[in-house]
mmCIF file of C-alpha atoms in Angstrom:
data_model
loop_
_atom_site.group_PDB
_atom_site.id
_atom_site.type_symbol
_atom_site.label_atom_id
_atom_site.label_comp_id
_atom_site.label_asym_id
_atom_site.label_seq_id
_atom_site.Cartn_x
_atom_site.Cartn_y
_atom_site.Cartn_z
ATOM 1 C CA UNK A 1 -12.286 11.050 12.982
ATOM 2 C CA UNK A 2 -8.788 10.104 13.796
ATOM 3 C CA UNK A 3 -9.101 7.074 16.653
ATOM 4 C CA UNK A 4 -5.613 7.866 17.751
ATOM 5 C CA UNK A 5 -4.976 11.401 17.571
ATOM 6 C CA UNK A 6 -1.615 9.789 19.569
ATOM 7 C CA UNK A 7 0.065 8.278 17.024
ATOM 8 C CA UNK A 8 2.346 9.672 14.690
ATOM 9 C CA UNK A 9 1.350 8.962 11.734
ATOM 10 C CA UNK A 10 4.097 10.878 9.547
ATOM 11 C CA UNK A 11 2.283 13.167 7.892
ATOM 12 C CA UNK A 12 -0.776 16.171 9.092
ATOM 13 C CA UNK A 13 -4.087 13.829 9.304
ATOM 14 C CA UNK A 14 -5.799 16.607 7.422
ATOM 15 C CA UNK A 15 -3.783 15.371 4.231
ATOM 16 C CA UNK A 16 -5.409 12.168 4.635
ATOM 17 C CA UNK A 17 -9.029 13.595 4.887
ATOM 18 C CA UNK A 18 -8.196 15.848 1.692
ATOM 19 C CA UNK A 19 -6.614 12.838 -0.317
ATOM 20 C CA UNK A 20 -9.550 10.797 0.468
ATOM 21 C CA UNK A 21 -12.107 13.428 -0.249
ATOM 22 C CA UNK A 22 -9.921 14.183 -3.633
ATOM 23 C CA UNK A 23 -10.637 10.585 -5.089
ATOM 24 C CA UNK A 24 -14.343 11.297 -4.096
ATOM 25 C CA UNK A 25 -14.684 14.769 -5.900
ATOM 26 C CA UNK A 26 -12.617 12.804 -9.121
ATOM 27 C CA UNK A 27 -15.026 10.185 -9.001
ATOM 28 C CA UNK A 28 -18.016 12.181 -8.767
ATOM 29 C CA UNK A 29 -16.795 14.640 -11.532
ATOM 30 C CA UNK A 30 -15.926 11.475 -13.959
ATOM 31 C CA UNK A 31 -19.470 10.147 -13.210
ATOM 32 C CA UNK A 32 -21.435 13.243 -13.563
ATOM 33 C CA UNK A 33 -19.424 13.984 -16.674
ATOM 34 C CA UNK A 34 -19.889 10.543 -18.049
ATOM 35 C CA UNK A 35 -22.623 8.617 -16.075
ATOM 36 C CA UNK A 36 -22.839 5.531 -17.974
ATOM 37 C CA UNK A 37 -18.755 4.681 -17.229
ATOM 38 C CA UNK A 38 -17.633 2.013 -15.072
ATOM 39 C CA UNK A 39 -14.847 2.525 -12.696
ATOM 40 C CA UNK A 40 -12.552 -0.067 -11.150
ATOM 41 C CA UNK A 41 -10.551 1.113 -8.468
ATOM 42 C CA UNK A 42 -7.641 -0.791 -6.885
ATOM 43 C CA UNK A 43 -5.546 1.000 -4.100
ATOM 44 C CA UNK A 44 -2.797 -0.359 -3.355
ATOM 45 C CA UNK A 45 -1.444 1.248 -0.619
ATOM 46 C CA UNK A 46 -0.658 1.850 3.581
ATOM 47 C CA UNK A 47 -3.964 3.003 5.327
ATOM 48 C CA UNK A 48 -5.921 2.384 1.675
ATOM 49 C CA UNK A 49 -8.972 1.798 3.532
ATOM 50 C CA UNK A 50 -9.826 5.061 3.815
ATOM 51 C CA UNK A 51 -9.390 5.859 -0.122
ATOM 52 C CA UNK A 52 -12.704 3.889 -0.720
ATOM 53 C CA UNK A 53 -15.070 5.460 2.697
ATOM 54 C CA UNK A 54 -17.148 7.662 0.227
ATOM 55 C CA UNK A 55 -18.627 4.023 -0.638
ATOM 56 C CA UNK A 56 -19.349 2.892 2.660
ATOM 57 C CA UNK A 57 -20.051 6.089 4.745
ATOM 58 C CA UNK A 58 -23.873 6.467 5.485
ATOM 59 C CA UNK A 59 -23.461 10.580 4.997
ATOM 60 C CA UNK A 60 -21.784 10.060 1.444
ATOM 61 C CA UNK A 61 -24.628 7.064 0.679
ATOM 62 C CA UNK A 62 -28.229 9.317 1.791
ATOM 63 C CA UNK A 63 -26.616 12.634 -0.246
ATOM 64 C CA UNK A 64 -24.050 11.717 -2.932
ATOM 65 C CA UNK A 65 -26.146 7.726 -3.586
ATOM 66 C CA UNK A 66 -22.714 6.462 -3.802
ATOM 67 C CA UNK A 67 -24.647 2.764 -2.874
ATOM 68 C CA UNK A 68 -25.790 3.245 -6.993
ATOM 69 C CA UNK A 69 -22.461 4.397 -8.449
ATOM 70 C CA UNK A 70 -21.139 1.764 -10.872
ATOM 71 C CA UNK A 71 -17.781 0.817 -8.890
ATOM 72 C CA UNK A 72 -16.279 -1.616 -8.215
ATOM 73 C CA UNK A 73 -12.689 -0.170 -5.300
ATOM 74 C CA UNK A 74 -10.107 -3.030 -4.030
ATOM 75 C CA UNK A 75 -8.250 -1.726 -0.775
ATOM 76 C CA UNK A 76 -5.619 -3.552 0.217
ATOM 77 C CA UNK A 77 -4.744 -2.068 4.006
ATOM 78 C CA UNK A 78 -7.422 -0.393 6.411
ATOM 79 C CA UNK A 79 -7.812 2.934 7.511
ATOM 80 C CA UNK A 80 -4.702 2.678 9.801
ATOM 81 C CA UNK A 81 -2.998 -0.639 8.705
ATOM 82 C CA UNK A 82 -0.068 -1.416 6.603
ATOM 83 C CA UNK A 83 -0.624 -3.082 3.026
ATOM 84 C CA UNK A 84 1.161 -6.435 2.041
ATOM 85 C CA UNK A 85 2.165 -5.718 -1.738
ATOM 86 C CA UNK A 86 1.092 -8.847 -3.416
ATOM 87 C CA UNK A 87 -2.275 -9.115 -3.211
ATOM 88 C CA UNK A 88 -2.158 -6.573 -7.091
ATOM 89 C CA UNK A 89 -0.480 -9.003 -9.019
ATOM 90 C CA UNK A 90 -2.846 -12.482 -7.384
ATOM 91 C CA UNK A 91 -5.679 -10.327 -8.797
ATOM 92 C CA UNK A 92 -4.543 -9.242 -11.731
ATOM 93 C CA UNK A 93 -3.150 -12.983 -12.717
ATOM 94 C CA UNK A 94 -7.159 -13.626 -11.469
ATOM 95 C CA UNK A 95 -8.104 -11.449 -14.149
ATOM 96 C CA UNK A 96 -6.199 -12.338 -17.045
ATOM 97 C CA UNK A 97 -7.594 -15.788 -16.172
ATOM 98 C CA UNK A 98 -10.771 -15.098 -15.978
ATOM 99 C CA UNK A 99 -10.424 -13.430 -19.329
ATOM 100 C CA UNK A 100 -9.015 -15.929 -21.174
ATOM 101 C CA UNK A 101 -11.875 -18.439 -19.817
ATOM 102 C CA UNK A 102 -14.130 -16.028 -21.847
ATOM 103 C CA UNK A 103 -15.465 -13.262 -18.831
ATOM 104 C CA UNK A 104 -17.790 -15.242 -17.319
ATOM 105 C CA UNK A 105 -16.751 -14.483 -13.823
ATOM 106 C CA UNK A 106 -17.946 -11.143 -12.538
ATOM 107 C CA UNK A 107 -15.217 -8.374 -10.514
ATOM 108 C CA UNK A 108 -16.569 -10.312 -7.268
ATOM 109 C CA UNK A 109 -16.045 -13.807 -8.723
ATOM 110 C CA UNK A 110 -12.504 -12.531 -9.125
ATOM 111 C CA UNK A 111 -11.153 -10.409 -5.878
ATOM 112 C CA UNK A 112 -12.740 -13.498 -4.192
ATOM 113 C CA UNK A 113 -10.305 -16.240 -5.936
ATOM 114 C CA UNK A 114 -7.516 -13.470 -5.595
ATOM 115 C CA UNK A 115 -8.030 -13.148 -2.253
ATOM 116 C CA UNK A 116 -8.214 -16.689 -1.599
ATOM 117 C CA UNK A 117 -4.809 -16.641 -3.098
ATOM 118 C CA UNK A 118 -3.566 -14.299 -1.170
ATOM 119 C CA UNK A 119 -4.473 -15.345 2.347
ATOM 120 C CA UNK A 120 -3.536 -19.082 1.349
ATOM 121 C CA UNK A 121 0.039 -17.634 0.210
ATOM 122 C CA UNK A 122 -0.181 -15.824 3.852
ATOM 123 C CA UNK A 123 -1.440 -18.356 6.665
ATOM 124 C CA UNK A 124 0.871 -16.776 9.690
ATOM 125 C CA UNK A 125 -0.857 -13.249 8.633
ATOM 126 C CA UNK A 126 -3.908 -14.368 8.672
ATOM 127 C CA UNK A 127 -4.145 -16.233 11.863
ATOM 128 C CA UNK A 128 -2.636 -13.068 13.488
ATOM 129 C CA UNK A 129 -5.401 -10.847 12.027
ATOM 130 C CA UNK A 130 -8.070 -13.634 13.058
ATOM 131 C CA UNK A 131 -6.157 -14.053 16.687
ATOM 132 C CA UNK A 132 -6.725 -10.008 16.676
ATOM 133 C CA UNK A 133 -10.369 -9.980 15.421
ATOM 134 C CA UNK A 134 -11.715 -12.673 17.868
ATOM 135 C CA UNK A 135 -10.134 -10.311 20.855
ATOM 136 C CA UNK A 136 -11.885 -7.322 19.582
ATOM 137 C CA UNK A 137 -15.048 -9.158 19.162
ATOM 138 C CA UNK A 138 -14.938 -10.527 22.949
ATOM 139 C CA UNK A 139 -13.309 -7.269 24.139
ATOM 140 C CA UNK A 140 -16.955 -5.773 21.701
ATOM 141 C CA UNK A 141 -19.713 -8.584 23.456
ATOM 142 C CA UNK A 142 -18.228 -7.961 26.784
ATOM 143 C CA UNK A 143 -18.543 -4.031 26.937
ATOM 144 C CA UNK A 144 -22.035 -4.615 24.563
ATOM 145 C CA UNK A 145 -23.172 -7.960 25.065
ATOM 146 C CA UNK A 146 -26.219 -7.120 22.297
ATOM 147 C CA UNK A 147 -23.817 -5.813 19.504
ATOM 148 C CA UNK A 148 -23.528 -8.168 16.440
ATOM 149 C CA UNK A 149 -19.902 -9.799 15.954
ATOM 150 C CA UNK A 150 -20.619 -9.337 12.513
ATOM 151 C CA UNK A 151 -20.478 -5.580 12.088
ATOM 152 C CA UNK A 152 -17.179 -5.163 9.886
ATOM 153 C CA UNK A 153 -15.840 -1.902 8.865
ATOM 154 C CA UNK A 154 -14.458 -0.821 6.058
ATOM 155 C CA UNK A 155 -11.655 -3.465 5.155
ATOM 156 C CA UNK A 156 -13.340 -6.158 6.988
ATOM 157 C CA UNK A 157 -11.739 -5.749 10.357
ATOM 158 C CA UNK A 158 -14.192 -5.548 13.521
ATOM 159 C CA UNK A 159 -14.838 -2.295 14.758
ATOM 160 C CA UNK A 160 -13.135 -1.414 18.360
ATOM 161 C CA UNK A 161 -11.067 1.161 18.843
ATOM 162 C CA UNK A 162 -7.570 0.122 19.280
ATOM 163 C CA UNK A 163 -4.329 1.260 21.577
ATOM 164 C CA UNK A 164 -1.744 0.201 18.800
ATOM 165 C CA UNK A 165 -1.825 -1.238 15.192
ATOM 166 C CA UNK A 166 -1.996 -4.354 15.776
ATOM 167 C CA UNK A 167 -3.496 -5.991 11.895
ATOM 168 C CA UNK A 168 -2.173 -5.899 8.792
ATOM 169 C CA UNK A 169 -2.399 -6.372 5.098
ATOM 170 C CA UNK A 170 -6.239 -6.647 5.103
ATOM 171 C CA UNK A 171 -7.868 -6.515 1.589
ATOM 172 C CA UNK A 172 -11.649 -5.467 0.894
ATOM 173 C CA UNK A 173 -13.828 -4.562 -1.478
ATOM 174 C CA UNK A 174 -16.692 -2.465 -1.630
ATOM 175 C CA UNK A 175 -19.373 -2.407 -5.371
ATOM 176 C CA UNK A 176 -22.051 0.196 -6.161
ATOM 177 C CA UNK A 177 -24.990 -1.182 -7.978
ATOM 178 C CA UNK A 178 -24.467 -1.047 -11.670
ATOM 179 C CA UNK A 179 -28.091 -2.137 -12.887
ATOM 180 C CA UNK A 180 -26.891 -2.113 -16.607
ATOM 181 C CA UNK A 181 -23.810 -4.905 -15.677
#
């Protein structure tokens, strides 16, 4: 559901919805086809957060058991945020190093120095997005003084319905278990 049927977003919403459930039906099929692949997903893109909600999404979890598919999908934006572009290359030079220590360090072990990287190389960005977050979670407590101010959605940003975009360049991940890795 579109928060902010409002806003134009320059394109129909519906394209979203069918680009999103695209990568889902390509994932399933390549899984199905092939169930003992791995797949690494990094989107890299405005409003990216969405690309990966077959992973997170209760409905997709209970029918599809996306919570047991062997992925591991990087978004670097959230539903309805902008990306930054350089978080791709910080994880990819994580990679390469991680690599050439031998692959000890797992997917995780990387995004996590990567982002690291990233939000050190973008202090003004993040103190915005944590200015942002703290609002929603008193604007959250004060309307539902028992909801958790840990509930994050799908690229890590609090949950509250919002009147303008106000974060941006978020990155999150989201892993399936992969009990053979």
């Amino acid at each position: 559901v579109d928060p902010h049927p409002e806003w134009d977003w320059g394109a129909p919403k519906y394209r979203w919805k069918l680009y999103s459930q695209m990568l889902f039906q390509a994932h399933h099929t390549v899984l199905q086809r092939s169930p003992r692949r791995r797949l690494v997903l990094f989107h890299q893109f405005c409003l990216s957060g969405g690309a990966a909600n077959f992973m997170r999404q209760r409905s997709y979890q209970t029918y599809c058991g996306t919570k047991r598919w062997p992925v591991f999908a990087i978004v670097t934006a959230g539903r309805f945020e902008a990306a930054l572009g350089n978080f791709v290359g910080l994880w990819i030079d994580e990679l390469v190093s991680a690599l050439d220590e031998g692959g000890s360090r797992t997917l995780g072990d990387v995004y996590k120095a990567a982002e690291q990287r990233y939000w050190g190389a973008s202090p003004d960005v993040r103190a915005s997005n944590a200015a942002v977050a703290a609002q929603r979670a008193d604007v959250r407590h004060a309307e539902s003084p028992l909801a958790s101010s840990n509930e994050l959605t799908d690229a890590g940003s609090p949950e509250l319905e919002e009147t303008e975009p106000s974060i941006v360049g978020t990155v999150g991940r989201v892993a399936g278990f992969d009990a053979t890795s």
